[in-house]
Short mmCIF file of C-alpha atoms and ligand atoms in Angstrom, two decimals:
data_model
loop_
_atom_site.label_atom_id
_atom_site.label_comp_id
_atom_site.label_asym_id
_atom_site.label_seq_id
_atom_site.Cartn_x
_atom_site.Cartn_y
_atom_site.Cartn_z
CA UNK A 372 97.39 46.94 78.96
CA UNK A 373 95.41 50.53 79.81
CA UNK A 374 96.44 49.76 83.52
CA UNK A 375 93.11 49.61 84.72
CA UNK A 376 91.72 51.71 82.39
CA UNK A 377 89.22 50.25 79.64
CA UNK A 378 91.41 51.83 76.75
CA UNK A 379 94.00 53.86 76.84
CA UNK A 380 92.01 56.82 75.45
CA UNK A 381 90.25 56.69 78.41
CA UNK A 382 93.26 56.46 80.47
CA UNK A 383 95.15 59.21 78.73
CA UNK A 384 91.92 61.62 78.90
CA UNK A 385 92.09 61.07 82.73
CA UNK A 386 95.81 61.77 82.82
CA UNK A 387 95.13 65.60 81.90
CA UNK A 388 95.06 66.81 85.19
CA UNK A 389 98.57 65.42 85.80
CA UNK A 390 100.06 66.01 82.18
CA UNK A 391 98.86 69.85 82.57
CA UNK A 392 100.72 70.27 85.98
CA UNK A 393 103.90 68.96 84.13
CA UNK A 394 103.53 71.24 81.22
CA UNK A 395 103.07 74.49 83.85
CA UNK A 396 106.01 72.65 86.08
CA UNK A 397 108.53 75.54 86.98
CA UNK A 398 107.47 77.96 84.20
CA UNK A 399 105.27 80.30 85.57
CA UNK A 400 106.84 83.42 87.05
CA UNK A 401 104.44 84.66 89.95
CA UNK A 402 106.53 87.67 89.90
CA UNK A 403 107.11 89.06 86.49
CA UNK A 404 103.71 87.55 85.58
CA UNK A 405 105.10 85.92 82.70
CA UNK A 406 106.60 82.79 81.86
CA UNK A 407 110.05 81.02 81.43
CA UNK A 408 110.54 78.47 79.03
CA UNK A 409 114.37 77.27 79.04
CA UNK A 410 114.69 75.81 75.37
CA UNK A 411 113.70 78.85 73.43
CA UNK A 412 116.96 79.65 72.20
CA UNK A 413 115.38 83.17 72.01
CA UNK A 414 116.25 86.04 73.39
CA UNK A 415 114.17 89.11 74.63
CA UNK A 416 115.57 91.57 71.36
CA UNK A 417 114.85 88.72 68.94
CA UNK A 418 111.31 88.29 70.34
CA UNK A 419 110.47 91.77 70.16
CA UNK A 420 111.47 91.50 66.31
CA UNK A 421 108.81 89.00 65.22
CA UNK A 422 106.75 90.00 62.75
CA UNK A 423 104.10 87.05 62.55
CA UNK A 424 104.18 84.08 63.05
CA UNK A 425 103.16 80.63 61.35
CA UNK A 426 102.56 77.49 63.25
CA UNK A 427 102.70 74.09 61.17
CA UNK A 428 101.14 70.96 62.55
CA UNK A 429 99.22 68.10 61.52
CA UNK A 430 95.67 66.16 62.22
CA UNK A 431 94.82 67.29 66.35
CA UNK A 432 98.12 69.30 66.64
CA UNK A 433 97.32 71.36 63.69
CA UNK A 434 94.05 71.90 65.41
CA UNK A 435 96.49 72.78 68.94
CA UNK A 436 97.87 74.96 66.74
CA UNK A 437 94.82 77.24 65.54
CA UNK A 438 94.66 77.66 69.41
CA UNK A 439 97.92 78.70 69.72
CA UNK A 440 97.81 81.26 66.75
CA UNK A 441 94.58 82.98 68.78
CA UNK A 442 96.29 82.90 71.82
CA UNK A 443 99.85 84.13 70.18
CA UNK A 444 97.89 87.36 68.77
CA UNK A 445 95.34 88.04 71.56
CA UNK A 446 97.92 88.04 73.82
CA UNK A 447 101.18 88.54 72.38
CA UNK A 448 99.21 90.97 69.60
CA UNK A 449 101.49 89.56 66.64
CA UNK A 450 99.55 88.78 63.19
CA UNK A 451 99.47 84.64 64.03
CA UNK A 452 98.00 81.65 61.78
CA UNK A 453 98.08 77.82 61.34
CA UNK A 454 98.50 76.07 58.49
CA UNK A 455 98.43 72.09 58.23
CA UNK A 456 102.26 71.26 57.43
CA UNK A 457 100.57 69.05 54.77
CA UNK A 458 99.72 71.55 52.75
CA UNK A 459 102.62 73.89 53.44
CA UNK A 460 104.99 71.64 52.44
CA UNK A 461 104.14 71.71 48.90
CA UNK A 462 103.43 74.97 48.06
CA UNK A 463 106.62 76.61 48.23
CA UNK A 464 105.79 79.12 50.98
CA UNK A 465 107.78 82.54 50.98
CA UNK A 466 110.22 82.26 54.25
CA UNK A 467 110.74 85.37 56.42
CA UNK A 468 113.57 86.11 58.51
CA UNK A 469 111.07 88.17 60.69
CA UNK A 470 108.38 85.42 61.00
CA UNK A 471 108.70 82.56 63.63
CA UNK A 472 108.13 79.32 62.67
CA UNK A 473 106.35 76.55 65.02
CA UNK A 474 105.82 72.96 64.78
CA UNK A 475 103.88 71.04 66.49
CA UNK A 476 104.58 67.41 67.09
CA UNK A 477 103.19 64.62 69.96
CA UNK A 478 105.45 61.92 68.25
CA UNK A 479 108.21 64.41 66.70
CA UNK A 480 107.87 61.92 63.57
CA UNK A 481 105.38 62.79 61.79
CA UNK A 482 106.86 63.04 58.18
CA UNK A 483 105.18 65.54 56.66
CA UNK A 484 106.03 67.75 59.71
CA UNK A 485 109.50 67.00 59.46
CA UNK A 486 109.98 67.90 55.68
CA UNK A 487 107.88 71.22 56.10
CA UNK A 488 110.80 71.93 59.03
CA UNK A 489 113.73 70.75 56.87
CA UNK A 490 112.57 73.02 54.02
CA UNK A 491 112.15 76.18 56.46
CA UNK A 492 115.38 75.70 57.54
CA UNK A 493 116.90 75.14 53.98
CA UNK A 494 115.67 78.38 53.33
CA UNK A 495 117.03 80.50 56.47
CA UNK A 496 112.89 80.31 58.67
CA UNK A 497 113.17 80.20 62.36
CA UNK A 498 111.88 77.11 63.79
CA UNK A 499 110.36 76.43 67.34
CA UNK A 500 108.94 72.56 68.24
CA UNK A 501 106.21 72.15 70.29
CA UNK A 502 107.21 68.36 70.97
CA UNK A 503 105.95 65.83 73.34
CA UNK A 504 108.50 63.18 72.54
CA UNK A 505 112.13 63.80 73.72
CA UNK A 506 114.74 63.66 71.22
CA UNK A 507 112.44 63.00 68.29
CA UNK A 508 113.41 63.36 64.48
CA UNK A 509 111.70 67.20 64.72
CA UNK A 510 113.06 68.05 67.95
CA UNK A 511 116.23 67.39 66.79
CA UNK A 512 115.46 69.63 63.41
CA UNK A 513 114.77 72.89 65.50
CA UNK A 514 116.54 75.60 66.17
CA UNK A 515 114.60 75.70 70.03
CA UNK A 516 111.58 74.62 71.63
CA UNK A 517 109.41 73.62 74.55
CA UNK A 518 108.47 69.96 75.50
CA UNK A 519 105.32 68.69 76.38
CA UNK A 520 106.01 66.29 78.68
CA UNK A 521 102.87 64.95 78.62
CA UNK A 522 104.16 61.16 79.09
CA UNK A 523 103.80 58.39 76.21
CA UNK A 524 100.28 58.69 74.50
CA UNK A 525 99.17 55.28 72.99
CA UNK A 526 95.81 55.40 71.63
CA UNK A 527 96.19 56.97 67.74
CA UNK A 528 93.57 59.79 68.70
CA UNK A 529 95.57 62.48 70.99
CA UNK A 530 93.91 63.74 74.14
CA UNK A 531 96.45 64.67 76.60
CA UNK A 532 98.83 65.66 73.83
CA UNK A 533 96.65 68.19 72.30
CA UNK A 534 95.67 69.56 75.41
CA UNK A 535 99.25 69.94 76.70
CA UNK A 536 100.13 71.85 73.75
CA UNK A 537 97.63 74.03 73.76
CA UNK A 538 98.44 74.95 77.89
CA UNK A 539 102.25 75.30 76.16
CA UNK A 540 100.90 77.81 73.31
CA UNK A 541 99.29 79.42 76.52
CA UNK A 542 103.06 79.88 77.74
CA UNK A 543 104.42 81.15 74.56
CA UNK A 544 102.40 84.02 74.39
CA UNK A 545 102.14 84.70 77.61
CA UNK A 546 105.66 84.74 77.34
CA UNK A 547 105.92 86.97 74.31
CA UNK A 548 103.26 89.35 75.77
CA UNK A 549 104.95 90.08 78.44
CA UNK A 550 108.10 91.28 76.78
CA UNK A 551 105.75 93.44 74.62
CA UNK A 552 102.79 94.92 75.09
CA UNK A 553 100.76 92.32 77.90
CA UNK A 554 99.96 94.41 81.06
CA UNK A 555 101.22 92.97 84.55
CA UNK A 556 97.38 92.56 85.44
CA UNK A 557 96.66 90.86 82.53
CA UNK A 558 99.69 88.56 83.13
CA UNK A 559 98.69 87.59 85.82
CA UNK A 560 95.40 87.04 85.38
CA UNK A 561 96.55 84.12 82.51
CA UNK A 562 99.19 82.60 85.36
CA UNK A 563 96.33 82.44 87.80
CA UNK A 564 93.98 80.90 85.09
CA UNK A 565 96.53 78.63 83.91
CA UNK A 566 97.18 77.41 87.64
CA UNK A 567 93.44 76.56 88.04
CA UNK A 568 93.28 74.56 84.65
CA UNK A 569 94.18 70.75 86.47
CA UNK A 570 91.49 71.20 89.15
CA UNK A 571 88.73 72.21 86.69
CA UNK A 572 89.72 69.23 84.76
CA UNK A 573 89.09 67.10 87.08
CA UNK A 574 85.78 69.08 87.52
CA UNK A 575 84.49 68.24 83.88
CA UNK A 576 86.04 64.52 84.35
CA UNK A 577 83.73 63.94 86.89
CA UNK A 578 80.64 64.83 84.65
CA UNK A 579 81.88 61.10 82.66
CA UNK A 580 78.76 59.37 83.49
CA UNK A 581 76.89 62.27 81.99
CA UNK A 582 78.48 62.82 78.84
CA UNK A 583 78.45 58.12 78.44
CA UNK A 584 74.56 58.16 78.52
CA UNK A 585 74.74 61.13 75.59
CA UNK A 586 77.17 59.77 73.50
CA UNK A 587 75.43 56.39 73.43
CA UNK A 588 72.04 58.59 72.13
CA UNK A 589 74.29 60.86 70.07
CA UNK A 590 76.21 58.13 68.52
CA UNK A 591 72.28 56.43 66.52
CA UNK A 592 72.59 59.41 64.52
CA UNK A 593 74.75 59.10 60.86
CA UNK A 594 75.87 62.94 60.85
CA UNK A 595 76.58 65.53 62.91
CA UNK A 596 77.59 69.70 62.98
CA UNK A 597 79.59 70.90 65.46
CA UNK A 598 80.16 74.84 65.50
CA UNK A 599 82.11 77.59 67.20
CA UNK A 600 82.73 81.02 66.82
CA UNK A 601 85.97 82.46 67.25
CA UNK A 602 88.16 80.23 69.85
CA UNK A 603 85.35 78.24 69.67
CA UNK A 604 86.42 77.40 65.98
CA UNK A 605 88.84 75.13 66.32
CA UNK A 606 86.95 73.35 69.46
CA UNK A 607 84.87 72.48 67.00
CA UNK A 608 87.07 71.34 64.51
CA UNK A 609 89.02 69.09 67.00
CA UNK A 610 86.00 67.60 68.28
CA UNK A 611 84.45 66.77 65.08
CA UNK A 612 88.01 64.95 64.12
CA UNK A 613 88.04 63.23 67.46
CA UNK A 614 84.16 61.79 66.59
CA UNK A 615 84.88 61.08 63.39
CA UNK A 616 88.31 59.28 64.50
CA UNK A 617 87.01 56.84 66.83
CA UNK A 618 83.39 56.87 66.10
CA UNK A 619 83.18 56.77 62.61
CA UNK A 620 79.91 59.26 62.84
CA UNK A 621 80.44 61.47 60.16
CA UNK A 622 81.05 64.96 61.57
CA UNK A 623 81.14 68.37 60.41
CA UNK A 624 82.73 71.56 62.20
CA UNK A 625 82.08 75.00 60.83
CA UNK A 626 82.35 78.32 62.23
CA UNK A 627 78.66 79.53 63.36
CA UNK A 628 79.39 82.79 61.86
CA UNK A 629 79.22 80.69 58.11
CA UNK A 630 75.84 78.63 59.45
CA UNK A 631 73.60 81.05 57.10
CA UNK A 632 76.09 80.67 54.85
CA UNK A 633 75.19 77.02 54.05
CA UNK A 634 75.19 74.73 56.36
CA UNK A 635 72.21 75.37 57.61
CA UNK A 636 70.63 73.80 54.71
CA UNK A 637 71.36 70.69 56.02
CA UNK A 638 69.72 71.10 60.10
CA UNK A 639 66.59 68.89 60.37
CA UNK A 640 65.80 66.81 62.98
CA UNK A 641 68.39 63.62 61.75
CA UNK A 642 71.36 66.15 62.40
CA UNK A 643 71.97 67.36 65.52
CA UNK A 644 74.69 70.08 66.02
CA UNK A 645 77.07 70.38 68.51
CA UNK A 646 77.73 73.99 69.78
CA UNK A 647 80.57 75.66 71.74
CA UNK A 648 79.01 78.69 73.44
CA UNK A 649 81.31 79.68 76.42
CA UNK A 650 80.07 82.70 78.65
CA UNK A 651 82.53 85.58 76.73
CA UNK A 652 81.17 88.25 74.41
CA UNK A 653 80.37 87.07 71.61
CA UNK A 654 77.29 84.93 73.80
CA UNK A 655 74.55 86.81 71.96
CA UNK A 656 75.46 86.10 68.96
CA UNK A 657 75.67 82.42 69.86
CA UNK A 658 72.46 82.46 71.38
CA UNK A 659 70.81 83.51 67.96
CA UNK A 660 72.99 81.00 66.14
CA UNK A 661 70.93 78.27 68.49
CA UNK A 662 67.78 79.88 67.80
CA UNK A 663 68.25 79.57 64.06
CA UNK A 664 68.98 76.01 64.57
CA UNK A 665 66.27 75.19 66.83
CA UNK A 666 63.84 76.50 64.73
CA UNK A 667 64.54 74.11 61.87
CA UNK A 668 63.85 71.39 64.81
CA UNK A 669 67.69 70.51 64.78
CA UNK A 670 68.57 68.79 67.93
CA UNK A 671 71.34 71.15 70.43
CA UNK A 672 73.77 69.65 72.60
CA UNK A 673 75.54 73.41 73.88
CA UNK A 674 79.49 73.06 75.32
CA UNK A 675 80.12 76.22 77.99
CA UNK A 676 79.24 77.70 81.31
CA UNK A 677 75.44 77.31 81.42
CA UNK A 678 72.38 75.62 80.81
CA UNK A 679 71.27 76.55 77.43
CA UNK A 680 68.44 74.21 76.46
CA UNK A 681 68.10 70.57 77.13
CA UNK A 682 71.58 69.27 76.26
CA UNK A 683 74.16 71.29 78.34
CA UNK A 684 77.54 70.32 79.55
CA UNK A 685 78.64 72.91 81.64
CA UNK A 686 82.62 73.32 82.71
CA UNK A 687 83.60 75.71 85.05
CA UNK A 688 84.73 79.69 83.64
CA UNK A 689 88.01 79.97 83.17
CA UNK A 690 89.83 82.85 81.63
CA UNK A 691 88.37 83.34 78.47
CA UNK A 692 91.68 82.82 76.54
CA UNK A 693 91.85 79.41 77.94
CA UNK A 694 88.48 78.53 77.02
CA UNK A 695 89.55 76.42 74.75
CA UNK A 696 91.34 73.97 76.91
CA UNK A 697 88.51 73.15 79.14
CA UNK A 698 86.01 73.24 76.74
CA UNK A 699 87.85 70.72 74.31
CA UNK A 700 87.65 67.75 77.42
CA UNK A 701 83.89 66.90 77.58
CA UNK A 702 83.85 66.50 73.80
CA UNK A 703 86.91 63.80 74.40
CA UNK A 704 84.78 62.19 76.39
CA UNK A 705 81.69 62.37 73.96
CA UNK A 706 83.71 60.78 70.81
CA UNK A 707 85.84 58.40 73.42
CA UNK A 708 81.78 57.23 74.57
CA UNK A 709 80.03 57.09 71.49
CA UNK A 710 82.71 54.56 70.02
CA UNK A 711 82.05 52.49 72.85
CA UNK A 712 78.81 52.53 72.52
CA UNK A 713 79.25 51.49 68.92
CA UNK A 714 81.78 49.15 69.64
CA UNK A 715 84.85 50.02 68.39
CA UNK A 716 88.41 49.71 68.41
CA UNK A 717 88.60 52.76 70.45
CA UNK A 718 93.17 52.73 70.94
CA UNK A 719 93.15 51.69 67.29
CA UNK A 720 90.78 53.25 64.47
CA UNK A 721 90.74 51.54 61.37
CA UNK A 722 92.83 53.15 58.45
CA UNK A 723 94.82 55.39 61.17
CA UNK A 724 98.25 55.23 62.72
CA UNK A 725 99.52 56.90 65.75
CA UNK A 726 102.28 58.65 63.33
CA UNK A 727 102.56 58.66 59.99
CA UNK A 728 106.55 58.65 59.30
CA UNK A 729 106.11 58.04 55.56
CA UNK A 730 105.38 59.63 52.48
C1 BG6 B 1100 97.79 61.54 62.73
C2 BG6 B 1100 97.23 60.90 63.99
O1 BG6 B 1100 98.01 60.70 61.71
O2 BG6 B 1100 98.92 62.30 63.12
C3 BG6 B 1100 96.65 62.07 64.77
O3 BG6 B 1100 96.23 59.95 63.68
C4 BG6 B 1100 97.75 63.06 65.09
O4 BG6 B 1100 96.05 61.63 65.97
C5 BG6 B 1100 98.54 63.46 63.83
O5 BG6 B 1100 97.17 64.22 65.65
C6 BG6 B 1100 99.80 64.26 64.14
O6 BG6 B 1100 100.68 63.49 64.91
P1 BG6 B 1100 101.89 64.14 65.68
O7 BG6 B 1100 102.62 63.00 66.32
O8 BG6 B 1100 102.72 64.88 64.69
O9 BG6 B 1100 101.29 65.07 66.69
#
């Protein structure tokens, strides 16, 4: 039972406000302008040694974890990627002593997350969990870490989860910018941003009604594009897993930059693209990007601070690094809606399972 809630998607996107506030709880340092997280088993000299750093994940917290990699190097400035554990796992990867090794886990089961883990620490790689659940199989695996605690998450598509790690990859390099090159000023800027987050969720939760009556008009088409540039890249993949999840619309996310590239062969009026374009400077750009896909009559539904044509959904500005945590939550909403309005078993999408502990 959703406790009052018509799934538990639902419920669990509504729970963000809350499950934010627990992942900030006691870390922020209003002094230093940095933050604290206990479970790092890291200390300031071994920090300051990192060389780059890899984040492993799979399905949405692989996605959490192309966040985390921007926000690692914009504000941490160390060379950062993501790479779905997945894939990782059988490629034998070359292990550095000097890189730091994350992975990211709601369930801390996930088997192919676990292995990729066991194997880095076969072969000497430093390993950090981001972890929601307490004690899990991954948790256990690491060498230090920083829980969620984003409370149980039911329905197989994550929601809180993902957002909850991404506010935690937000501590993390907040953290390591601060013991390197991050400017007080800049510091706290990011605390203050991250201390607004749970009231501008609630913000964008009240737009629900809003985002229903487009996802039930979004959801009669059979494909759609979703793009972002930059931190707006993996907004857009995320939210063209989460359609494609619970909705079963087929959904495509690309980076606008690779539009001409391709893609754009496909825009006609039957596929309508979704498009992150937050207020930051790379909006120009953006606003071309539309241009070219208005032109080819391809219907725009635009995800950022302003009206930009007829479909906007607008959240309120945030610090541009933490763009993509706000911007992320309408299009929960917009895959959560469109499944309803297609009538689907929103908790419990066929084929998937909440974790996948086997082979
Ligand atoms: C998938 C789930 O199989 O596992 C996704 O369907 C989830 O929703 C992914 O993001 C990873 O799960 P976890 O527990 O490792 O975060």
């Amino acid at each position: 039972d959703a406790e009052g809630y018509t799934h538990f998607m639902r419920k669990e996107i509504h729970e963000q406000p809350g499950a934010v506030e627990r992942a900030l709880g006691g870390r922020l340092d209003e002094r230093f302008h940095t933050a604290h997280l206990g479970g790092l088993n890291l200390d300031a000299r071994e920090a300051r040694g990192i060389r780059r750093v890899k984040i492993l994940g799979c399905g949405s917290a692989y996605y959490a974890g192309q966040v985390g990699a921007q926000l690692i190097e914009e504000l941490a400035r160390i060379p950062a990627d993501a790479e779905p554990a997945s894939e990782f796992r059988y490629r034998n990867p070359v292990v550095e002593p000097d890189t730091l090794y994350i992975a990211v886990s709601q369930s801390g089961e996930t088997y192919d997350t676990l292995v990729a883990v066991q194997e880095l620490r076969r072969k000497g790689g430093r390993v950090l969990g981001v972890v929601n659940a307490v004690g899990s199989a991954i948790a256990r695996e690491c060498d230090g870490g920083v829980y969620l605690h984003a409370g149980p998450e039911i329905a197989v598509a994550s929601t809180k989860a993902y957002t909850s790690q991404a506010v935690v990859f937000a501590l993390l390099a907040l953290h390591l910018g601060r013991i390197r090159d991050l400017s007080p000023s800049d510091g706290r800027r990011i605390c203050e941003g991250l201390r607004r987050l749970p009231g501008q969720i609630e913000e964008i939760l009240k737009q629900e009604d809003r985002i229903a009556a487009l996802a039930a008009d979004l959801a009669t088409y059979r494909s759609m594009l979703f793009i972002g540039r930059v931190r707006g890249w993996p907004i857009a993949r995320e939210s063209a897993q989460k359609l494609k999840e619970v909705s079963y619309v087929h959904a495509e996310a690309y980076p606008s930059s690779e539009l001409k590239h391709g893609p754009l062969a496909l825009v006609n009026p039957e596929l309508p693209t979704v498009a992150i374009v937050p207020d930051d400077d790379l909006l120009d750009k953006n606003q071309s990007t539309l241009g070219e896909i208005r032109a080819r009559r391809g219907r725009v539904l635009t995800v950022g601070h302003r009206e930009l044509g007829d479909d906007s959904l607008v959240v309120p500005k945030s610090e541009p690094e933490l763009d993509p945590i706000l911007l992320t939550i309408p299009l929960q909403l917009l895959a959560y809606h469109a499944a309803v309005a297609l009538g689907n078993d929103v908790d419990k999408p066929r084929n998937l399972a909440k974790s996948v502990t086997v082979e």
